[in-house]
CSV table of C-alpha atoms and ligand atoms in Angstrom, one decimal:
chain,number,residue,atom,x,y,z
L,21,MET,CA,5.8,-3.3,24.4
L,22,ALA,CA,7.9,-1.2,26.5
L,23,MET,CA,9.9,-2.9,29.1
L,24,VAL,CA,10.4,-0.7,32.0
L,25,CYS,CA,11.5,-2.8,34.9
L,26,LEU,CA,12.6,-6.4,35.3
L,27,THR,CA,9.0,-7.8,36.7
L,28,ASP,CA,8.1,-6.6,33.3
L,29,PHE,CA,10.1,-9.4,31.9
L,30,GLU,CA,8.6,-11.5,34.3
L,31,GLU,CA,5.4,-10.9,33.2
L,32,TYR,CA,6.3,-11.4,29.8
L,33,ALA,CA,8.0,-15.1,30.3
L,34,LYS,CA,4.8,-16.1,32.4
L,35,GLN,CA,2.5,-15.3,29.4
L,36,HIS,CA,4.5,-16.8,26.6
L,37,LEU,CA,6.3,-19.8,28.4
L,38,SER,CA,4.4,-23.2,28.5
L,39,LYS,CA,3.0,-23.7,32.1
L,40,ALA,CA,5.5,-26.6,32.9
L,41,THR,CA,8.6,-24.2,31.9
L,42,TRP,CA,7.5,-21.4,33.7
L,43,ASP,CA,6.6,-23.2,36.7
L,44,TYR,CA,10.4,-24.8,36.5
L,45,TYR,CA,12.2,-21.5,36.3
L,46,ALA,CA,9.6,-20.0,39.3
L,47,ALA,CA,10.3,-23.0,41.5
L,48,GLY,CA,11.1,-22.4,45.2
L,49,ALA,CA,11.5,-25.5,47.7
L,50,ASP,CA,8.6,-26.4,49.9
L,51,GLU,CA,6.3,-23.5,50.6
L,52,CYS,CA,9.0,-21.2,48.7
L,53,CYS,CA,9.5,-19.0,52.1
L,54,THR,CA,13.0,-18.5,51.4
L,55,ARG,CA,12.4,-17.6,47.7
L,56,ASP,CA,9.9,-14.9,48.6
L,57,ASP,CA,12.0,-13.5,51.6
L,58,ASN,CA,14.6,-13.0,49.2
L,59,LEU,CA,12.9,-10.3,47.6
L,60,LEU,CA,10.9,-8.9,50.6
L,61,ALA,CA,14.2,-8.8,52.7
L,62,TYR,CA,15.7,-5.7,50.4
L,63,LYS,CA,12.1,-4.0,51.1
L,64,ARG,CA,12.7,-3.8,54.7
L,65,ILE,CA,16.2,-2.3,54.4
L,66,ARG,CA,16.2,1.7,54.0
L,67,LEU,CA,18.7,3.7,52.5
L,68,ARG,CA,19.7,7.1,53.9
L,69,PRO,CA,20.6,9.4,51.7
L,70,ARG,CA,23.3,12.3,51.8
L,71,ILE,CA,22.5,15.3,49.4
L,72,LEU,CA,25.0,18.1,48.0
L,73,ARG,CA,27.7,15.2,47.1
L,74,ASP,CA,28.3,16.3,43.2
L,75,VAL,CA,27.0,13.0,41.5
L,76,SER,CA,27.1,14.8,37.9
L,77,VAL,CA,30.1,12.0,37.1
L,78,SER,CA,29.2,8.7,37.8
L,79,ASP,CA,30.9,5.5,37.2
L,80,THR,CA,29.6,2.0,37.9
L,81,ARG,CA,32.6,-0.2,36.8
L,82,THR,CA,34.1,-2.4,39.5
L,83,THR,CA,36.5,-5.6,39.5
L,84,VAL,CA,36.0,-9.6,40.4
L,85,GLN,CA,39.0,-11.7,40.7
L,86,GLY,CA,41.2,-8.6,39.5
L,87,THR,CA,38.9,-8.1,35.8
L,88,GLU,CA,36.9,-4.9,35.3
L,89,ILE,CA,33.3,-5.3,34.6
L,90,SER,CA,30.9,-2.6,33.6
L,91,PHE,CA,28.7,-2.9,36.7
L,92,PRO,CA,28.8,-4.9,39.4
L,93,VAL,CA,25.9,-7.2,38.3
L,94,GLY,CA,26.8,-10.7,36.7
L,95,ILE,CA,24.2,-13.7,35.8
L,96,ALA,CA,24.0,-16.3,38.2
L,97,PRO,CA,24.3,-19.9,36.8
L,98,THR,CA,21.0,-21.2,35.6
L,99,ALA,CA,20.0,-24.6,34.0
L,100,PHE,CA,18.2,-25.2,30.6
L,101,HIS,CA,18.2,-21.6,28.6
L,102,CYS,CA,17.2,-23.5,25.3
L,103,LEU,CA,13.9,-23.4,27.1
L,104,ALA,CA,13.5,-20.1,27.4
L,105,TRP,CA,15.1,-19.4,23.9
L,106,HIS,CA,16.4,-21.2,21.1
L,107,GLU,CA,19.9,-19.9,21.0
L,108,GLY,CA,19.9,-20.6,25.2
L,109,GLU,CA,23.5,-19.9,26.7
L,110,MET,CA,24.7,-19.1,23.3
L,111,ALA,CA,22.9,-15.9,23.4
L,112,THR,CA,22.9,-15.4,27.1
L,113,ALA,CA,26.9,-15.4,26.5
L,114,ARG,CA,26.6,-13.0,23.8
L,115,ALA,CA,24.6,-10.3,25.7
L,116,THR,CA,27.2,-10.6,28.7
L,117,GLU,CA,30.3,-10.1,26.5
L,118,ALA,CA,28.2,-7.1,24.8
L,119,VAL,CA,27.6,-5.7,28.1
L,120,ASN,CA,30.9,-6.8,29.7
L,121,THR,CA,29.9,-8.3,32.8
L,122,CYS,CA,30.6,-12.3,34.1
L,123,TYR,CA,28.3,-15.1,33.0
L,124,ILE,CA,28.7,-18.2,35.4
L,125,THR,CA,27.9,-21.2,33.2
L,126,SER,CA,25.6,-23.6,34.6
L,127,THR,CA,26.9,-27.5,34.3
L,128,TYR,CA,23.3,-28.3,33.1
L,129,SER,CA,23.6,-26.1,29.8
L,130,THR,CA,21.5,-27.1,26.7
L,131,CYS,CA,24.3,-25.4,24.6
L,132,SER,CA,27.9,-27.1,25.4
L,133,VAL,CA,30.8,-25.1,26.7
L,134,GLU,CA,32.6,-25.1,23.5
L,135,GLU,CA,29.4,-23.4,21.7
L,136,ILE,CA,29.2,-21.0,24.4
L,137,VAL,CA,32.6,-19.8,23.6
L,138,ALA,CA,32.3,-19.6,20.1
L,139,ALA,CA,29.4,-17.5,20.3
L,140,ALA,CA,31.2,-14.9,22.3
L,141,PRO,CA,34.7,-15.5,22.1
L,142,ASN,CA,35.7,-12.3,24.3
L,143,GLY,CA,33.1,-12.9,26.9
L,144,TYR,CA,34.3,-13.2,30.4
L,145,ARG,CA,33.4,-16.2,31.9
L,146,TRP,CA,33.2,-18.7,35.1
L,147,PHE,CA,31.9,-22.2,35.1
L,148,GLN,CA,29.8,-23.6,37.7
L,149,LEU,CA,30.8,-27.1,38.7
L,150,TYR,CA,29.1,-29.9,40.6
L,151,VAL,CA,30.9,-32.9,42.2
L,152,TYR,CA,29.7,-36.4,40.8
L,153,ARG,CA,29.9,-39.7,42.3
L,154,ASP,CA,32.1,-40.3,39.3
L,155,ARG,CA,34.7,-38.3,40.0
L,156,LYS,CA,36.5,-38.3,36.4
L,157,LEU,CA,33.4,-36.7,35.1
L,158,SER,CA,33.9,-33.6,37.2
L,159,GLU,CA,37.7,-34.1,36.3
L,160,GLN,CA,37.4,-33.9,32.7
L,161,ILE,CA,34.8,-30.8,32.4
L,162,VAL,CA,37.4,-29.0,35.0
L,163,HIS,CA,40.2,-29.5,32.1
L,164,ARG,CA,37.6,-29.0,29.3
L,165,VAL,CA,36.7,-25.4,30.7
L,166,GLU,CA,40.2,-24.4,31.9
L,167,ALA,CA,41.3,-25.3,28.3
L,168,LEU,CA,38.6,-22.8,27.0
L,169,GLY,CA,39.8,-20.0,28.9
L,170,TYR,CA,36.7,-20.0,31.8
L,171,LYS,CA,38.5,-17.6,34.3
L,172,ALA,CA,37.1,-19.5,37.5
L,173,LEU,CA,35.1,-22.5,38.9
L,174,VAL,CA,32.2,-21.9,40.8
L,175,LEU,CA,31.3,-24.9,43.4
L,176,THR,CA,27.9,-25.1,44.0
L,177,VAL,CA,27.9,-26.5,47.7
L,178,ASP,CA,24.0,-26.5,48.4
L,179,VAL,CA,22.7,-29.6,46.4
L,180,PRO,CA,23.7,-32.8,48.2
L,181,TYR,CA,20.0,-33.5,47.0
L,182,THR,CA,17.9,-31.6,44.9
L,183,GLY,CA,15.4,-29.5,46.8
L,184,LYS,CA,11.7,-30.3,47.1
L,185,ARG,CA,9.8,-28.0,44.4
L,186,ARG,CA,6.2,-29.2,44.1
L,187,ASN,CA,5.0,-28.0,41.0
L,188,ASP,CA,8.0,-29.9,39.2
L,189,ILE,CA,6.6,-32.7,41.0
L,190,ARG,CA,3.2,-32.2,39.6
L,191,ASN,CA,4.0,-31.5,36.3
L,192,GLN,CA,6.4,-34.5,36.2
L,193,PHE,CA,8.7,-31.9,34.6
L,194,LYS,CA,11.7,-33.0,32.8
L,195,LEU,CA,14.0,-31.9,29.7
L,196,PRO,CA,12.0,-32.4,26.6
L,197,PRO,CA,13.6,-35.1,24.2
L,198,HIS,CA,14.9,-32.3,21.6
L,199,LEU,CA,17.0,-30.9,24.2
L,200,LYS,CA,20.0,-32.2,25.9
L,201,VAL,CA,22.6,-31.5,29.2
L,202,LYS,CA,25.0,-31.0,26.1
L,203,ASN,CA,28.2,-30.7,28.2
L,204,PHE,CA,27.7,-34.4,29.2
L,205,ASP,CA,26.0,-35.3,25.9
L,206,GLY,CA,26.7,-39.6,25.5
L,207,VAL,CA,27.6,-39.4,29.3
L,208,PHE,CA,24.2,-39.1,31.0
L,209,GLN,CA,22.5,-40.3,28.1
L,210,GLU,CA,23.8,-43.7,28.6
L,211,THR,CA,22.9,-44.1,32.0
L,212,ALA,CA,20.0,-45.6,32.9
L,213,GLY,CA,17.5,-45.6,35.9
L,214,PRO,CA,15.3,-43.2,37.7
L,215,GLU,CA,15.8,-39.5,36.2
L,216,GLU,CA,15.6,-35.7,38.2
L,217,TYR,CA,14.9,-33.3,35.3
L,218,GLY,CA,15.9,-35.6,32.8
L,219,ILE,CA,19.3,-36.0,34.4
L,220,PRO,CA,19.7,-39.5,35.6
L,221,ALA,CA,19.2,-39.3,39.8
L,222,ASN,CA,22.0,-39.7,42.0
L,223,THR,CA,24.7,-38.4,39.8
L,224,LEU,CA,25.9,-35.7,42.5
L,225,ASP,CA,27.7,-37.0,45.2
L,226,PRO,CA,26.3,-36.2,48.6
L,227,SER,CA,29.0,-37.0,50.4
L,228,ILE,CA,31.4,-34.2,49.4
L,229,SER,CA,33.0,-32.2,52.2
L,230,TRP,CA,35.5,-29.3,52.6
L,231,LYS,CA,38.5,-31.9,51.9
L,232,ASP,CA,36.7,-32.3,48.1
L,233,VAL,CA,37.7,-28.5,48.1
L,234,TYR,CA,41.6,-29.6,48.3
L,235,TRP,CA,40.9,-32.4,45.7
L,236,LEU,CA,39.5,-29.5,43.2
L,237,GLN,CA,42.6,-27.3,43.9
L,238,SER,CA,44.8,-30.3,43.0
L,239,LEU,CA,42.8,-30.3,39.6
L,240,THR,CA,43.3,-26.7,38.6
L,241,ARG,CA,44.9,-23.4,38.9
L,242,LEU,CA,42.0,-21.4,38.5
L,243,PRO,CA,40.7,-19.4,41.1
L,244,ILE,CA,37.9,-21.4,43.3
L,245,ILE,CA,34.6,-19.7,44.2
L,246,ILE,CA,32.1,-21.5,46.8
L,247,LYS,CA,28.6,-21.0,46.1
L,248,GLY,CA,25.9,-21.3,48.7
L,249,ILE,CA,27.4,-20.2,51.8
L,250,LEU,CA,25.0,-18.7,54.2
L,251,THR,CA,26.9,-18.6,57.5
L,252,LYS,CA,29.9,-17.2,59.0
L,253,GLU,CA,31.4,-20.4,60.1
L,254,ASP,CA,31.2,-21.9,56.6
L,255,ALA,CA,32.5,-18.4,55.3
L,256,GLU,CA,35.5,-18.6,57.6
L,257,LEU,CA,36.2,-22.2,56.9
L,258,ALA,CA,36.1,-21.3,53.2
L,259,VAL,CA,39.0,-18.7,53.7
L,260,GLU,CA,41.0,-21.6,55.6
L,261,HIS,CA,40.7,-24.1,52.8
L,262,GLY,CA,42.2,-21.5,50.5
L,263,VAL,CA,39.2,-20.3,48.1
L,264,GLN,CA,39.0,-17.2,46.4
L,265,GLY,CA,35.4,-15.9,46.8
L,266,ILE,CA,32.3,-16.7,48.1
L,267,ILE,CA,28.7,-16.6,46.5
L,268,VAL,CA,26.3,-16.0,49.7
L,269,SER,CA,23.2,-17.9,48.0
L,270,ASN,CA,20.4,-20.0,48.9
L,271,HIS,CA,19.9,-21.2,45.0
L,272,GLY,CA,17.2,-18.7,44.6
L,273,GLY,CA,15.2,-20.7,47.7
L,274,ARG,CA,14.9,-23.9,45.2
L,275,GLN,CA,16.9,-26.1,48.1
L,276,LEU,CA,16.5,-25.5,51.7
L,277,ASP,CA,13.2,-23.7,52.7
L,278,GLY,CA,13.4,-21.7,55.9
L,279,GLY,CA,16.9,-20.2,55.6
L,280,PRO,CA,18.0,-16.9,55.4
L,281,ALA,CA,17.4,-14.4,52.5
L,282,THR,CA,20.6,-13.8,51.1
L,283,ILE,CA,21.0,-10.4,52.1
L,284,ASP,CA,19.9,-10.6,55.9
L,285,ALA,CA,23.2,-13.3,55.8
L,286,LEU,CA,25.5,-11.0,53.9
L,287,SER,CA,26.6,-9.2,57.0
L,288,GLU,CA,27.8,-11.5,59.4
L,289,ILE,CA,29.9,-13.4,56.2
L,290,VAL,CA,31.3,-9.9,55.2
L,291,ASP,CA,32.3,-9.2,58.9
L,292,THR,CA,34.1,-12.8,59.0
L,293,VAL,CA,35.7,-12.6,55.9
L,294,GLN,CA,37.4,-9.0,56.5
L,295,GLY,CA,38.1,-8.8,53.3
L,296,ARG,CA,40.6,-11.3,52.7
L,297,ILE,CA,38.8,-12.9,49.9
L,298,GLU,CA,35.7,-11.6,47.6
L,299,VAL,CA,32.3,-11.8,48.7
L,300,TYR,CA,29.4,-11.9,46.1
L,301,LEU,CA,25.8,-12.4,46.2
L,302,ASP,CA,22.8,-13.6,44.6
L,303,GLY,CA,18.7,-14.3,45.0
L,304,GLY,CA,16.1,-11.9,44.8
L,305,ILE,CA,17.9,-8.8,43.1
L,306,ARG,CA,15.2,-6.9,41.0
L,307,THR,CA,16.0,-3.3,40.9
L,308,GLY,CA,18.8,-1.3,41.2
L,309,SER,CA,18.4,-0.3,44.7
L,310,ASP,CA,18.6,-4.0,45.3
L,311,VAL,CA,22.0,-4.0,43.8
L,312,LEU,CA,23.2,-0.8,45.8
L,313,LYS,CA,22.0,-2.3,48.9
L,314,ALA,CA,24.0,-5.5,48.6
L,315,VAL,CA,27.4,-3.6,47.1
L,316,ALA,CA,26.9,-1.2,50.2
L,317,LEU,CA,26.6,-4.6,52.7
L,318,GLY,CA,30.0,-5.3,51.4
L,319,ALA,CA,29.0,-7.8,48.2
L,320,LYS,CA,31.7,-6.7,45.6
L,321,CYS,CA,29.4,-8.2,42.8
L,322,VAL,CA,25.6,-9.4,42.9
L,323,PHE,CA,24.2,-12.1,40.2
L,324,ILE,CA,20.8,-12.4,39.1
L,325,GLY,CA,19.5,-15.6,38.2
L,326,ARG,CA,15.6,-15.8,36.9
L,327,PRO,CA,15.8,-12.1,35.6
L,328,ALA,CA,18.3,-13.7,33.1
L,329,VAL,CA,16.0,-16.4,31.7
L,330,TRP,CA,12.9,-13.7,31.6
L,331,GLY,CA,15.1,-11.5,29.4
L,332,LEU,CA,15.9,-14.6,27.1
L,333,ALA,CA,12.3,-15.6,26.8
L,334,TYR,CA,11.5,-12.0,25.8
L,335,LYS,CA,14.1,-11.5,23.0
L,336,GLY,CA,17.2,-13.9,23.4
L,337,GLU,CA,20.3,-12.2,23.5
L,338,GLU,CA,18.6,-8.6,23.3
L,339,GLY,CA,16.3,-9.3,25.9
L,340,VAL,CA,19.3,-10.1,28.5
L,341,ARG,CA,21.1,-7.1,27.1
L,342,GLU,CA,17.7,-5.1,28.1
L,343,VAL,CA,17.6,-6.9,31.5
L,344,LEU,CA,21.0,-5.9,32.8
L,345,GLN,CA,21.1,-1.9,30.9
L,346,ILE,CA,17.8,-1.4,33.0
L,347,LEU,CA,19.5,-2.9,35.6
L,348,ASN,CA,22.4,-0.9,35.2
L,349,ASP,CA,20.6,2.5,34.8
L,350,GLU,CA,18.4,1.9,37.9
L,351,PHE,CA,21.7,1.2,40.1
L,352,ARG,CA,23.3,4.1,38.9
L,353,LEU,CA,20.0,6.3,39.4
L,354,SER,CA,19.7,4.9,43.1
L,355,MET,CA,23.5,5.6,43.8
L,356,ALA,CA,23.1,9.2,42.7
L,357,LEU,CA,20.1,10.0,44.5
L,358,SER,CA,21.8,8.4,47.8
L,359,GLY,CA,24.9,10.4,47.0
L,360,GLU,CA,27.3,8.4,45.7
L,361,SER,CA,28.9,8.0,42.3
L,362,ARG,CA,31.1,4.7,42.6
L,363,PRO,CA,30.4,1.3,43.5
L,364,ILE,CA,33.8,0.9,45.0
L,365,GLN,CA,33.2,3.4,47.5
L,366,LEU,CA,30.4,2.2,48.5
L,367,ALA,CA,31.2,-1.2,50.4
L,368,VAL,CA,31.7,0.8,53.9
L,369,GLY,CA,27.8,0.7,54.8
L,370,LYS,CA,26.2,-0.4,57.7
L,371,LEU,CA,22.8,-1.3,58.8
L,372,GLY,CA,22.0,1.3,61.4
L,373,LYS,CA,18.7,1.6,63.7
L,374,ASN,CA,15.4,0.7,62.0
L,375,ARG,CA,17.5,-1.0,59.2
L,376,ASN,CA,18.4,2.2,57.9
L,377,LEU,CA,21.4,1.5,55.6
L,378,GLU,CA,24.0,4.2,56.0
L,379,PHE,CA,26.9,4.8,54.0
D,17,FNR,C1,18.8,-22.1,39.5
D,17,FNR,N1,20.4,-21.8,40.2
D,17,FNR,C2,21.5,-22.9,39.9
D,17,FNR,N2,22.9,-22.8,40.7
D,17,FNR,C3,23.4,-23.4,40.2
D,17,FNR,O1,24.7,-23.3,41.0
D,17,FNR,N3,23.6,-24.0,39.2
D,17,FNR,C4,22.4,-24.6,38.2
D,17,FNR,O2,22.7,-25.3,37.1
D,17,FNR,C5,21.4,-23.9,38.7
D,17,FNR,N4,20.0,-23.9,37.7
D,17,FNR,C6,19.3,-23.2,38.3
D,17,FNR,C7,17.9,-23.3,37.4
D,17,FNR,C8,16.8,-22.1,37.5
D,17,FNR,C9,15.5,-22.5,36.7
D,17,FNR,C10,17.1,-21.2,39.0
D,17,FNR,C11,15.7,-20.1,39.2
D,17,FNR,C12,17.8,-21.2,39.5
D,17,FNR,C13,20.3,-21.0,41.4
D,17,FNR,C14,21.1,-20.2,40.9
D,17,FNR,O3,22.2,-19.7,40.4
D,17,FNR,C15,20.8,-18.4,41.9
D,17,FNR,O4,21.2,-19.2,42.9
D,17,FNR,C16,19.3,-18.1,41.8
D,17,FNR,O5,18.6,-18.1,40.8
D,17,FNR,C17,19.4,-16.5,42.6
D,17,FNR,O6,18.4,-16.1,42.5
D,17,FNR,P1,17.3,-15.2,41.6
D,17,FNR,O7,18.1,-14.2,41.0
D,17,FNR,O8,16.5,-16.0,40.8
D,17,FNR,O9,16.2,-14.6,42.7
């Protein structure tokens, strides 16, 4: 089967994964308005192409936190990759190493961070972190990933509680017994009481606040990137608290339903941050022109969540590589057809009349 675009992988995953697993990956919160709007919002933006600008040579490379990557698309942290492919996060890590882009490893990986690093020793990786009621747990994992050569911590801030995902409740979804949240092997397993997704409920600390950013900074010298910001007010607070980056994200629409699409929230954040720190985005990226729109509106890099999992479900490492390659090819083509040849030159766009994107 020839895979031509990312929705081909989606179709494949839907047909081949169990219903409960498919539902878990696809889930949005409540009525899924925000999840769906993440995609639709791109379709409301029109590109304003320029012509006769010599696009015979194109170069998609860019940098994040000072490190060069092959194009401005990385992998967002998503949980439980072993549900989609037996090698799980090890396959994801190999694919991103081969393509030379950034892989944000989820706290809720089904391979341990040690296994992931061993599988792709030269990969460029950030680690996604939650703050636990038991601060020691967060502290230990921070030291572990720092020692393993992870290059940044991505603090996810939009999960004081888990969003209400209806199908997961209906399916009583949880990790099957042969899989584990390996980073916390022996820790979570010993905790009794109610569970969410096979992880003890109430492990995350809903009292987390800005002062915890200072606490995190006291534990590590790694750059800290806050994931889950959607307003200019919080973007300003992030800069004031001395973090090194922001990921504009609504968790793929899995948390607050009714919030904005990320591409719609991006501009006010970019305007507020004024280049003081890097701004990234995730949510709803499915084509190269989506990448172009986000980068042209000021995202230094975007991250894909579900499409990477569909790639895994298709063919493990090779599938994730194919997903990234297709996005890279489409991004290069959209750039050229818009009269641009380098993402670095793009981050100057403005949404004009009728949502026409000028650059
Ligand atoms: C996620 N996301 C997520 N985020 C995070 O910080 N830690 C996590 O463990 C997870 N787990 C997770 C599982 C699944 C199945 C999905 C779909 C998403 C959110 C993720 O990082 C990202 O914000 C969205 O997936 C981006 O939207 P798209 O690309 O899936 O539309």
